[in-house]
Coordinates of C-alpha atoms and ligand atoms in Angstrom, one line a residue:
M1 CA 57.9 -21.5 -45.4
R2 CA 57.0 -23.6 -42.4
R3 CA 58.7 -21.1 -40.1
I4 CA 56.7 -18.2 -41.6
V5 CA 53.4 -20.0 -41.0
L6 CA 54.5 -20.8 -37.4
W7 CA 55.4 -17.1 -36.7
G8 CA 52.1 -16.1 -38.3
V9 CA 50.1 -18.4 -36.1
L10 CA 52.0 -17.2 -33.0
F11 CA 51.4 -13.6 -34.0
V12 CA 47.7 -14.2 -34.3
V13 CA 47.6 -16.0 -31.0
I14 CA 49.5 -13.2 -29.2
V15 CA 47.3 -10.5 -30.8
G16 CA 44.2 -12.5 -29.8
V17 CA 45.3 -13.0 -26.2
T18 CA 46.4 -9.4 -25.8
A19 CA 43.0 -8.2 -27.2
G20 CA 41.2 -10.5 -24.9
V21 CA 43.1 -9.5 -21.8
T22 CA 42.8 -5.8 -22.7
A23 CA 39.0 -6.2 -23.1
L24 CA 38.8 -8.0 -19.8
L25 CA 40.8 -5.3 -18.1
V26 CA 38.7 -2.5 -19.6
N27 CA 35.5 -4.4 -18.6
I28 CA 36.8 -4.8 -15.0
M29 CA 37.7 -1.1 -14.8
E30 CA 34.4 0.0 -16.3
R31 CA 32.5 -2.1 -13.8
K32 CA 34.7 -0.8 -10.9
R33 CA 34.0 2.7 -12.1
E34 CA 30.3 2.0 -12.2
A35 CA 30.3 0.5 -8.8
E36 CA 32.2 3.4 -7.4
E37 CA 29.9 5.8 -9.1
A38 CA 27.0 4.1 -7.4
T39 CA 28.3 4.8 -4.0
R40 CA 29.9 8.1 -4.7
R41 CA 28.1 11.2 -3.4
L42 CA 28.3 14.3 -5.5
I43 CA 26.4 16.5 -3.2
E44 CA 25.4 16.7 0.5
I45 CA 21.7 16.2 1.0
A46 CA 19.8 18.1 3.7
K47 CA 18.0 16.0 6.4
T48 CA 14.5 16.9 5.2
E49 CA 15.3 17.6 1.5
P50 CA 11.9 17.0 -0.2
D51 CA 12.9 17.2 -3.8
P52 CA 13.7 13.8 -5.4
A53 CA 15.6 15.5 -8.2
V54 CA 18.2 16.7 -5.7
W55 CA 18.7 13.2 -4.3
G56 CA 18.7 12.0 -7.9
Q57 CA 22.1 13.8 -8.5
N58 CA 23.7 11.2 -6.2
W59 CA 21.6 8.2 -7.1
P60 CA 20.4 8.7 -10.7
R61 CA 19.4 5.0 -11.2
Q62 CA 17.0 4.9 -8.3
Y63 CA 15.7 8.4 -9.3
A64 CA 15.1 7.2 -12.8
G65 CA 13.1 4.2 -11.5
Y66 CA 11.1 6.5 -9.1
L67 CA 10.2 8.8 -12.0
R68 CA 8.5 5.9 -13.8
T69 CA 5.9 5.8 -11.0
Q70 CA 4.4 8.6 -13.1
E71 CA 3.3 6.0 -15.7
S72 CA -0.4 5.3 -15.3
K73 CA -1.7 3.7 -18.4
E74 CA -1.8 0.0 -17.6
R75 CA -4.3 -2.1 -15.6
T76 CA -4.0 -5.6 -14.3
K77 CA -7.1 -7.7 -13.8
Y78 CA -7.8 -6.2 -10.3
G79 CA -5.1 -3.6 -9.9
G80 CA -2.5 -1.6 -11.9
S81 CA -1.9 2.1 -12.2
V82 CA -4.9 3.5 -14.0
P83 CA -6.9 5.8 -11.7
Y84 CA -10.4 4.8 -12.9
Q85 CA -13.5 5.8 -10.9
K86 CA -14.5 2.7 -8.9
L87 CA -18.0 4.2 -8.4
D88 CA -18.7 3.9 -12.1
E89 CA -17.5 0.3 -12.4
N90 CA -19.3 -0.8 -9.2
P91 CA -22.5 1.1 -8.5
R92 CA -23.1 -0.8 -5.3
L93 CA -20.3 1.2 -3.7
K94 CA -22.5 4.4 -3.8
R95 CA -25.1 2.7 -1.5
L96 CA -22.6 1.0 0.7
F97 CA -20.9 4.4 1.4
A98 CA -24.1 6.5 1.5
G99 CA -23.4 9.4 3.9
N100 CA -19.6 9.2 3.4
P101 CA -17.4 11.1 0.9
F102 CA -16.3 7.8 -0.6
S103 CA -19.8 7.7 -2.2
V104 CA -18.7 10.8 -4.2
D105 CA -15.2 10.0 -5.3
Y106 CA -13.3 6.7 -5.1
K107 CA -10.5 6.1 -7.5
E108 CA -8.1 3.2 -8.0
E109 CA -4.7 4.2 -6.6
R110 CA -1.6 4.8 -8.8
G111 CA 2.1 5.4 -8.4
H112 CA 3.9 7.4 -5.6
W113 CA 4.8 10.4 -7.8
W114 CA 1.0 11.2 -8.1
S115 CA 0.2 11.2 -4.4
L116 CA 0.2 14.9 -3.9
V117 CA -1.6 15.7 -7.1
D118 CA -4.3 13.1 -6.4
V119 CA -5.0 14.2 -2.8
K120 CA -5.3 17.8 -3.9
E121 CA -7.8 16.9 -6.6
T122 CA -10.0 14.4 -4.8
K123 CA -13.6 15.5 -4.5
R124 CA -13.6 14.1 -1.0
E125 CA -12.0 17.4 0.0
P126 CA -9.7 16.8 2.9
K127 CA -9.9 19.4 5.7
A128 CA -7.4 18.3 8.4
G129 CA -3.6 18.6 8.0
T130 CA -3.5 15.0 9.0
C131 CA -4.6 14.1 5.5
M132 CA -1.3 15.3 4.2
T133 CA 0.7 12.8 6.3
C134 CA 0.9 10.0 3.6
K135 CA 0.9 12.2 0.5
S136 CA 4.0 14.3 0.3
G137 CA 7.8 14.4 0.5
N138 CA 7.4 17.8 2.2
V139 CA 5.9 16.3 5.4
S140 CA 9.3 15.8 7.2
Q141 CA 9.9 19.6 6.7
F142 CA 6.3 20.4 7.8
L143 CA 6.7 18.3 10.9
E144 CA 9.8 20.3 11.9
E145 CA 8.1 23.6 11.0
A146 CA 5.0 22.7 13.1
G147 CA 7.2 21.7 16.1
S148 CA 5.1 18.6 17.0
P149 CA 3.0 16.0 15.3
A150 CA -0.1 17.4 17.1
Q151 CA 0.5 20.8 15.6
F152 CA 1.1 19.4 12.2
Y153 CA -2.2 17.4 12.2
A154 CA -4.2 20.4 13.6
T155 CA -3.0 22.8 10.9
P156 CA -5.6 23.0 8.1
F157 CA -5.0 20.8 5.0
A158 CA -5.2 23.8 2.7
Q159 CA -2.3 25.5 4.5
W160 CA 0.0 22.6 3.9
A161 CA -1.3 22.0 0.4
A162 CA -0.4 25.6 -0.6
K163 CA 3.2 24.9 0.4
A164 CA 3.7 21.2 -0.6
Q165 CA 5.6 20.6 -3.9
H166 CA 6.3 16.9 -4.1
G167 CA 4.6 13.6 -3.9
I168 CA 6.1 10.7 -1.9
S169 CA 9.8 11.0 -2.1
C170 CA 13.2 9.6 -1.1
V171 CA 13.1 11.4 2.3
D172 CA 10.0 9.4 3.3
C173 CA 12.0 6.2 3.3
H174 CA 15.6 7.1 3.6
D175 CA 18.0 8.8 6.0
A176 CA 19.9 11.4 3.9
K177 CA 23.2 10.8 5.6
T178 CA 23.4 7.0 5.7
M179 CA 20.8 6.1 3.1
N180 CA 19.5 3.5 5.5
L181 CA 15.8 3.0 5.6
R182 CA 14.1 5.1 8.2
I183 CA 10.7 5.7 9.7
S184 CA 9.6 9.3 8.9
R185 CA 6.0 9.1 10.2
P186 CA 5.3 9.4 14.0
A187 CA 2.0 7.4 13.9
F188 CA 3.8 4.2 13.0
L189 CA 6.4 4.6 15.7
E190 CA 3.8 5.4 18.3
A191 CA 1.6 2.4 17.3
M192 CA 4.5 0.0 17.4
Q193 CA 5.7 1.4 20.7
R194 CA 2.3 0.7 22.2
R195 CA 2.7 -2.9 21.0
G196 CA 6.1 -3.0 22.7
I197 CA 8.1 -3.1 19.5
D198 CA 11.3 -1.0 19.4
I199 CA 11.7 0.0 15.8
S200 CA 15.4 1.1 16.3
K201 CA 16.1 -2.7 16.8
A202 CA 14.3 -3.8 13.6
T203 CA 16.3 -5.9 11.2
R204 CA 17.0 -4.7 7.7
Q205 CA 14.5 -7.2 6.3
E206 CA 11.9 -5.9 8.7
M207 CA 12.6 -2.3 7.7
R208 CA 11.9 -3.4 4.0
T209 CA 8.3 -3.9 5.2
F210 CA 8.1 -1.2 7.9
V211 CA 8.8 1.7 5.6
C212 CA 5.7 0.8 3.7
A213 CA 3.7 0.2 6.8
Q214 CA 4.0 3.9 7.6
C215 CA 1.2 4.6 5.1
H216 CA -0.3 1.3 3.7
V217 CA -2.4 0.7 6.8
E218 CA -5.8 1.3 8.5
Y219 CA -5.9 4.5 10.6
Y220 CA -8.3 7.0 12.3
F221 CA -8.2 10.6 13.5
R222 CA -8.5 10.9 17.2
G223 CA -10.4 13.8 18.8
E224 CA -10.7 17.5 17.8
G225 CA -7.0 17.8 16.9
K226 CA -7.4 15.0 14.4
Y227 CA -4.4 13.2 15.8
L228 CA -3.4 10.3 13.6
V229 CA -3.7 6.9 15.3
F230 CA -3.2 3.3 14.0
P231 CA -5.7 1.1 15.8
W232 CA -3.2 -1.8 16.6
D233 CA -3.2 -1.8 20.4
K234 CA -5.0 -5.3 20.4
G235 CA -3.3 -6.7 17.2
F236 CA -3.4 -6.5 13.4
T237 CA -6.5 -8.7 12.5
I238 CA -9.9 -7.2 11.7
D239 CA -11.2 -8.7 15.0
D240 CA -8.5 -7.0 17.0
I241 CA -9.2 -3.7 15.2
E242 CA -12.9 -4.0 15.7
R243 CA -12.5 -4.6 19.5
F244 CA -10.3 -1.6 19.7
Y245 CA -12.8 0.6 17.9
D246 CA -15.7 -0.8 19.9
E247 CA -14.0 -0.1 23.2
Y248 CA -13.1 3.4 22.1
G249 CA -16.7 3.9 20.8
F250 CA -15.6 5.1 17.4
K251 CA -17.4 5.6 14.1
D252 CA -16.4 7.4 10.9
F253 CA -19.9 8.1 9.7
V254 CA -23.6 7.3 10.2
H255 CA -24.9 5.3 7.3
A256 CA -27.4 7.6 5.5
E257 CA -29.9 4.8 4.8
S258 CA -29.6 2.3 7.7
G259 CA -28.4 4.7 10.4
A260 CA -25.6 2.3 11.4
P261 CA -22.4 3.7 13.0
I262 CA -19.9 2.7 10.3
I263 CA -16.1 2.5 10.3
K264 CA -14.6 3.3 6.9
I265 CA -11.6 1.1 6.5
Q266 CA -8.6 2.5 4.6
H267 CA -6.0 0.4 2.6
P268 CA -4.9 -2.1 5.3
E269 CA -2.2 -3.8 3.2
F270 CA 0.3 -4.2 6.0
E271 CA -2.3 -5.6 8.5
L272 CA -3.7 -8.2 6.0
F273 CA -0.2 -9.1 4.9
T274 CA 0.9 -10.0 8.4
T275 CA -1.7 -12.9 8.4
G276 CA -0.3 -14.4 5.2
I277 CA 2.2 -17.0 4.3
H278 CA 4.8 -14.6 2.7
Y279 CA 5.0 -12.5 5.9
Q280 CA 5.4 -15.7 8.0
A281 CA 8.2 -16.8 5.6
G282 CA 10.0 -13.5 6.2
V283 CA 9.3 -12.0 2.8
S284 CA 9.1 -8.2 2.7
C285 CA 7.0 -5.7 0.8
A286 CA 10.1 -4.6 -1.1
D287 CA 10.9 -8.2 -2.2
C288 CA 7.9 -8.2 -4.4
H289 CA 7.3 -4.5 -5.1
M290 CA 10.9 -3.3 -5.3
P291 CA 12.8 -6.3 -6.6
Y292 CA 16.5 -6.2 -7.3
K293 CA 17.6 -5.6 -10.9
R294 CA 21.0 -5.4 -12.5
E295 CA 22.2 -2.3 -14.3
G296 CA 25.7 -3.0 -15.6
A297 CA 27.9 -4.0 -12.7
I298 CA 25.4 -2.8 -10.2
K299 CA 22.5 -4.4 -8.4
I300 CA 19.8 -1.9 -7.4
S301 CA 16.3 -2.0 -6.0
D302 CA 13.7 -1.2 -8.6
H303 CA 12.2 2.1 -7.5
W304 CA 9.4 1.8 -9.9
V305 CA 7.0 0.7 -7.1
R306 CA 4.0 -0.9 -8.7
S307 CA 2.0 -4.1 -9.2
P308 CA 4.3 -7.1 -9.3
L309 CA 2.2 -8.5 -12.1
F310 CA 4.0 -6.2 -14.5
N311 CA 7.3 -7.9 -13.6
I312 CA 6.7 -11.4 -12.5
A313 CA 10.2 -12.5 -13.5
G314 CA 11.8 -10.0 -11.2
S315 CA 9.3 -10.1 -8.4
C316 CA 8.4 -13.8 -8.0
L317 CA 10.7 -16.0 -10.0
T318 CA 13.6 -15.2 -7.7
C319 CA 12.0 -17.5 -5.2
H320 CA 9.4 -19.6 -7.2
R321 CA 10.3 -22.2 -9.8
A322 CA 7.5 -21.8 -12.2
S323 CA 6.6 -20.1 -15.4
E324 CA 5.4 -16.5 -15.4
Q325 CA 2.1 -17.7 -16.9
E326 CA 1.7 -20.2 -14.1
L327 CA 2.3 -17.6 -11.4
R328 CA 0.0 -15.1 -13.0
E329 CA -2.7 -17.8 -13.0
R330 CA -2.2 -18.6 -9.4
V331 CA -2.5 -14.9 -8.4
E332 CA -5.6 -14.4 -10.5
R333 CA -7.2 -17.6 -9.2
I334 CA -6.9 -16.3 -5.7
Q335 CA -8.1 -12.9 -6.8
D336 CA -11.1 -14.3 -8.7
R337 CA -12.2 -16.2 -5.6
T338 CA -11.8 -13.2 -3.4
Y339 CA -13.7 -11.0 -5.8
K340 CA -16.7 -13.4 -6.1
L341 CA -17.0 -13.6 -2.3
M342 CA -16.7 -9.9 -2.1
V343 CA -19.6 -9.3 -4.4
R344 CA -21.7 -11.7 -2.4
A345 CA -20.8 -9.7 0.7
E346 CA -21.8 -6.5 -1.0
E347 CA -25.2 -7.9 -2.1
A348 CA -25.8 -9.2 1.4
I349 CA -25.0 -5.9 3.1
I350 CA -27.3 -4.1 0.6
A351 CA -30.1 -6.5 1.5
A352 CA -29.5 -5.7 5.2
I353 CA -29.6 -2.0 4.4
D354 CA -32.9 -2.5 2.6
A355 CA -34.3 -4.5 5.4
I356 CA -33.4 -1.9 8.1
K357 CA -34.8 0.9 5.9
A358 CA -38.1 -1.0 5.4
A359 CA -38.4 -1.7 9.2
K360 CA -37.7 2.0 10.0
E361 CA -40.4 3.1 7.5
A362 CA -42.8 0.6 9.1
G363 CA -42.3 2.4 12.4
A364 CA -39.5 0.4 14.1
S365 CA -37.9 2.3 16.9
D366 CA -34.1 3.1 17.1
E367 CA -34.1 0.8 20.1
A368 CA -35.6 -2.1 18.1
L369 CA -33.1 -1.4 15.3
H370 CA -30.1 -1.3 17.5
E371 CA -29.0 -4.9 17.0
A372 CA -29.5 -4.8 13.2
R373 CA -27.4 -1.6 12.9
L374 CA -24.7 -3.1 15.0
L375 CA -24.6 -6.2 12.7
H376 CA -24.5 -3.9 9.7
R377 CA -21.4 -2.2 11.2
R378 CA -19.8 -5.6 11.8
A379 CA -20.5 -6.8 8.3
Q380 CA -19.4 -3.6 6.5
M381 CA -16.2 -3.3 8.5
R382 CA -15.2 -6.8 7.4
W383 CA -16.1 -6.4 3.7
D384 CA -14.3 -3.1 3.6
F385 CA -11.2 -4.6 5.1
I386 CA -10.9 -6.7 2.0
S387 CA -12.4 -4.3 -0.5
A388 CA -10.2 -1.3 0.5
E389 CA -7.1 -3.5 0.8
N390 CA -5.4 -3.3 -2.6
S391 CA -4.3 -6.9 -3.5
M392 CA -7.8 -8.4 -3.9
G393 CA -6.9 -11.0 -1.4
F394 CA -3.5 -12.0 -2.6
H395 CA -1.6 -10.7 0.4
S396 CA -3.4 -13.3 2.6
P397 CA -5.9 -15.5 0.6
Q398 CA -7.3 -17.6 3.4
E399 CA -7.7 -14.7 5.8
A400 CA -9.4 -12.7 3.1
A401 CA -11.9 -15.6 2.5
R402 CA -12.5 -16.0 6.3
I403 CA -13.3 -12.3 6.7
L404 CA -15.6 -12.1 3.7
A405 CA -17.5 -15.3 4.9
E406 CA -18.0 -13.5 8.3
A407 CA -19.1 -10.4 6.5
I408 CA -21.8 -12.3 4.6
D409 CA -23.0 -14.0 7.8
Y410 CA -23.2 -10.8 9.8
A411 CA -25.1 -9.1 6.9
R412 CA -27.7 -11.8 6.7
Q413 CA -28.0 -11.7 10.5
A414 CA -28.6 -8.0 10.2
E415 CA -31.3 -8.6 7.7
L416 CA -33.1 -11.0 10.0
A417 CA -32.7 -8.7 13.0
A418 CA -34.3 -5.9 11.0
M419 CA -37.2 -8.1 10.2
R420 CA -37.7 -8.9 13.8
A421 CA -37.6 -5.2 14.6
W422 CA -40.9 -4.5 12.8
P423 CA -43.5 -3.1 15.2
A424 CA -46.2 -5.7 16.1
R425 CA -49.0 -5.6 13.6
P426 CA -52.2 -4.1 15.1
T427 CA -54.6 -7.0 16.0
Q428 CA -58.0 -6.7 14.3
Ligands
LIG1 C1 4.8 -12.1 -2.3 C2 4.7 -10.9 -3.0 C3 4.1 -9.7 -2.4 C4 4.4 -9.1 -1.1 C5 5.5 -9.6 -0.2 C6 3.6 -7.9 -1.0 N1 2.8 -7.8 -2.1 FE1 1.6 -6.2 -2.5 N2 0.9 -7.2 -4.1 C7 1.3 -8.4 -4.6 C8 0.5 -8.8 -5.7 C9 0.6 -10.0 -6.5 C10 -0.5 -7.8 -5.8 C11 -1.7 -7.8 -6.8 C12 -1.3 -6.9 -7.9 C13 -2.4 -6.7 -9.0 O1 -3.6 -7.2 -8.8 O2 -2.1 -6.1 -10.0 C14 -0.2 -6.8 -4.8 C15 -0.9 -5.6 -4.7 C16 -0.5 -4.5 -3.9 C17 -1.0 -3.2 -4.0 C18 -1.9 -2.7 -5.1 C19 -1.2 -2.6 -6.4 C20 -2.0 -2.2 -7.6 O3 -1.6 -2.2 -8.7 O4 -3.2 -1.8 -7.4 C21 -0.4 -2.5 -3.0 C22 -0.6 -1.0 -2.7 C23 0.5 -3.4 -2.3 N3 0.4 -4.6 -2.9 C24 1.3 -3.0 -1.2 C25 2.0 -4.0 -0.5 C26 2.6 -3.7 0.8 C27 2.5 -2.4 1.6 C28 3.2 -4.9 1.2 C29 3.9 -5.2 2.5 C30 3.1 -4.9 3.7 C31 3.0 -5.8 0.2 N4 2.3 -5.3 -0.8 C32 3.6 -7.1 0.1 C33 2.4 -9.1 -4.1 C34 3.1 -8.8 -2.9
LIG2 C1 4.5 8.3 2.7 C2 3.4 7.3 2.5 C3 3.8 6.0 1.7 C4 4.8 5.2 1.9 C5 6.0 5.3 2.8 C6 4.7 4.1 0.9 N1 3.5 4.3 0.2 FE1 2.9 3.2 -1.4 N2 1.4 4.6 -1.8 C7 1.1 5.6 -1.0 C8 0.0 6.4 -1.6 C9 -0.7 7.6 -1.0 C10 -0.3 5.8 -2.8 C11 -1.4 6.1 -3.8 C12 -0.9 7.3 -4.7 C13 -2.0 7.8 -5.6 O1 -2.9 7.1 -6.0 O2 -2.0 9.0 -5.9 C14 0.6 4.6 -2.9 C15 0.6 3.7 -3.9 C16 1.3 2.5 -3.9 C17 1.2 1.5 -4.9 C18 0.3 1.5 -6.1 C19 1.1 1.8 -7.3 C20 0.3 1.7 -8.6 O3 0.9 2.0 -9.7 O4 -0.9 1.5 -8.6 C21 2.0 0.4 -4.5 C22 2.2 -0.9 -5.2 C23 2.7 0.9 -3.3 N3 2.2 2.1 -3.0 C24 3.6 0.1 -2.6 C25 4.4 0.6 -1.6 C26 5.5 -0.1 -1.0 C27 6.0 -1.5 -1.4 C28 6.1 0.8 -0.1 C29 7.3 0.5 0.8 C30 8.5 0.2 0.0 C31 5.3 2.0 -0.1 N4 4.3 1.9 -1.0 C32 5.5 3.1 0.8 C33 1.7 6.0 0.2 C34 2.9 5.5 0.6
LIG3 C1 8.7 4.0 -0.6 C2 10.1 3.9 0.0 C3 11.2 4.4 -0.8 C4 11.3 5.6 -1.5 C5 10.3 6.7 -1.7 C6 12.7 5.6 -2.1 N1 13.3 4.4 -1.7 FE1 15.3 4.0 -2.1 N2 15.0 2.2 -1.2 C7 13.9 1.7 -0.6 C8 14.1 0.4 -0.2 C9 13.0 -0.5 0.4 C10 15.4 0.0 -0.6 C11 16.1 -1.3 -0.3 C12 16.9 -1.1 1.0 C13 17.5 -2.3 1.6 O1 17.4 -3.4 1.1 O2 18.1 -2.1 2.7 C14 16.0 1.2 -1.2 C15 17.3 1.3 -1.6 C16 17.9 2.4 -2.1 C17 19.3 2.6 -2.3 C18 20.4 1.5 -2.0 C19 20.8 0.8 -3.3 C20 19.6 0.0 -3.9 O3 19.1 0.3 -4.9 O4 19.2 -1.0 -3.2 C21 19.5 3.9 -2.8 C22 20.8 4.5 -3.2 C23 18.2 4.5 -2.9 N3 17.3 3.6 -2.4 C24 18.0 5.8 -3.4 C25 16.7 6.3 -3.4 C26 16.4 7.6 -4.1 C27 17.5 8.5 -4.7 C28 15.1 7.9 -3.9 C29 14.3 9.0 -4.4 C30 14.4 9.3 -5.9 C31 14.5 6.7 -3.2 N4 15.5 5.8 -2.9 C32 13.2 6.6 -2.8 C33 12.7 2.4 -0.5 C34 12.5 3.7 -1.0
LIG4 C1 11.6 -13.9 -1.2 C2 11.0 -15.1 -1.6 C3 9.6 -15.0 -2.3 C4 9.1 -14.1 -3.2 C5 9.9 -12.9 -3.8 C6 7.8 -14.5 -3.6 N1 7.4 -15.6 -2.9 FE1 5.7 -16.6 -3.0 N2 6.2 -17.8 -1.4 C7 7.4 -17.8 -0.8 C8 7.4 -18.7 0.3 C9 8.6 -19.0 1.2 C10 6.2 -19.3 0.3 C11 5.7 -20.3 1.2 C12 5.9 -21.7 0.6 C13 5.7 -22.8 1.6 O1 5.8 -22.6 2.8 O2 5.3 -23.8 1.0 C14 5.4 -18.7 -0.8 C15 4.1 -19.1 -1.1 C16 3.4 -18.6 -2.3 C17 2.1 -19.0 -2.7 C18 1.2 -20.0 -2.0 C19 0.4 -19.2 -1.1 C20 -0.5 -20.0 -0.2 O3 -1.3 -19.4 0.5 O4 -0.5 -21.3 -0.2 C21 1.8 -18.3 -3.8 C22 0.6 -18.4 -4.7 C23 2.9 -17.5 -4.1 N3 3.9 -17.7 -3.1 C24 3.0 -16.6 -5.2 C25 4.0 -15.6 -5.3 C26 3.9 -14.5 -6.3 C27 2.9 -14.3 -7.3 C28 5.1 -13.8 -6.1 C29 5.5 -12.5 -6.8 C30 4.5 -11.4 -6.8 C31 5.8 -14.4 -5.0 N4 5.1 -15.4 -4.5 C32 7.0 -13.9 -4.5 C33 8.5 -17.0 -1.2 C34 8.5 -15.9 -2.0

């Protein structure tokens, strides 16, 4: 009897151990297979292949993440993926951009999949081929077809729009052969070259920011051929950019009410970011906007590029020891402060516009109004640097506050200068 029990126990132990070892082996094999799958290439991909679905045959996980950039139903307090009309939510913008197409249509941005759809639909009606540069995975093909960047830019937008099929895609950030990150847009290479920076020597961590800095930047179109230029010759701060534009004698439009020569600042995420603590600590755009995630045995970068506030655990808690709630509050505290200063700046600039208009109506000459208009330009460029930047100050909180404080000061100086510009009252 004893013996039978002993054999029984032994049998159960053997079966248990065997099952355990088998399960472990199956698990290891499964993970190995998955890991192999992740690096295996089913098809060759052409150098300028624009279609993300083709790349997706080799890398289905990244492709699935990319496809989710189509989702555009959720907002955060100051960002998110819903393309609402900013002009409806903030009527001050119409006056601030009077005389510029941004007073007609100014939507919140959304995911990369949408870029081509949105640029084709905007009522700002792009004319130059240059406007396609940041919007389509077909651009690498078009650059080859055109033969040179200058030719690509000088071709009418409508011509490229008729041929373009895809929004921002794999080819914009990756080399098809090696899958390394690559720079696909000439304006970034040219601007960095002028700063003495050789991109071919960039580290992998730097590239995780530089691929984004091909598009998430301030730019202007130079000359008749609308050549795309990033205004970085003197540096990345708004003061450096202003000195560059002043020397070059550039304006985007004349303000319809004040007559000031204004620069319309575009999304300078990269430039503002370079003045912040995360950049200085070596954190990259991808660290927060494309964090690693685990799928089975495999660690991949989340290709659902979006607001990190939708995924604080993945985006922030890798480095910060705090609760999600705590971090969200820290972000929103920074953003609330920035927003309040920003509204103050808008009100101050509108007061300046009113004062310049009133002086003009009272008969002030262009010469007398010169100083006030210059100050309006300085104020508006600074306010717009923070307003058009998409993080509501988060990418560099202290710099954002500094710039807005200067914007408010310049706007009030413009108002005073306009009052001084009134013609002398006739003596009785
Ligand atoms: C330390 C983390 C972090 C880094 C690094 C970072 N960002 Fe952000 N970014 C944020 C946060 C937080 C927001 C605010 C999101 C919101 O308000 O919903 C944001 C907002 C944005 C937005 C607007 C998103 C939206 O939903 O409207 C864009 C675009 C953006 N960042 C691009 C960049 C680029 C380009 C870089 C690198 C040059 C970068 N970010 C670096 C954290 C980061
Ligand atoms: C080829 C140009 C290009 C490159 C490269 C690029 N972006 Fe974008 N990005 C855009 C455009 C254009 C939009 C706005 C699309 C729209 O609203 O239709 C956008 C939108 C975004 C948004 C807003 C998404 C949302 O849901 O609101 C984030 C965040 C963002 N990009 C981050 C990044 C990061 C991080 C990188 C680098 C890893 C990067 N982008 C690289 C052009 C680019
Ligand atoms: C806006 C730029 C951007 C686009 C568009 C993009 N990627 Fe990536 N991808 C990255 C970044 C950044 C990394 C991280 C690279 C690193 O750390 O060296 C990455 C990493 C990868 C990797 C390496 C494994 C991993 O997940 O980290 C693969 C494979 C990949 N991407 C495939 C794709 C495919 C397929 C597409 C199109 C469906 C695509 N990517 C679109 C920026 C992009
Ligand atoms: C790759 C690591 C890394 C990631 C990811 C990261 N941070 Fe940080 N963060 C840092 C470092 C390093 C500092 C600087 C800390 C210091 O020097 O004391 C910092 C500082 C900060 C600060 C203080 C800023 C200031 O101006 O004092 C805030 C707030 C913050 N991070 C929020 C976030 C949020 C929100 C996210 C996610 C969207 C995030 N961080 C993602 C590394 C990271």
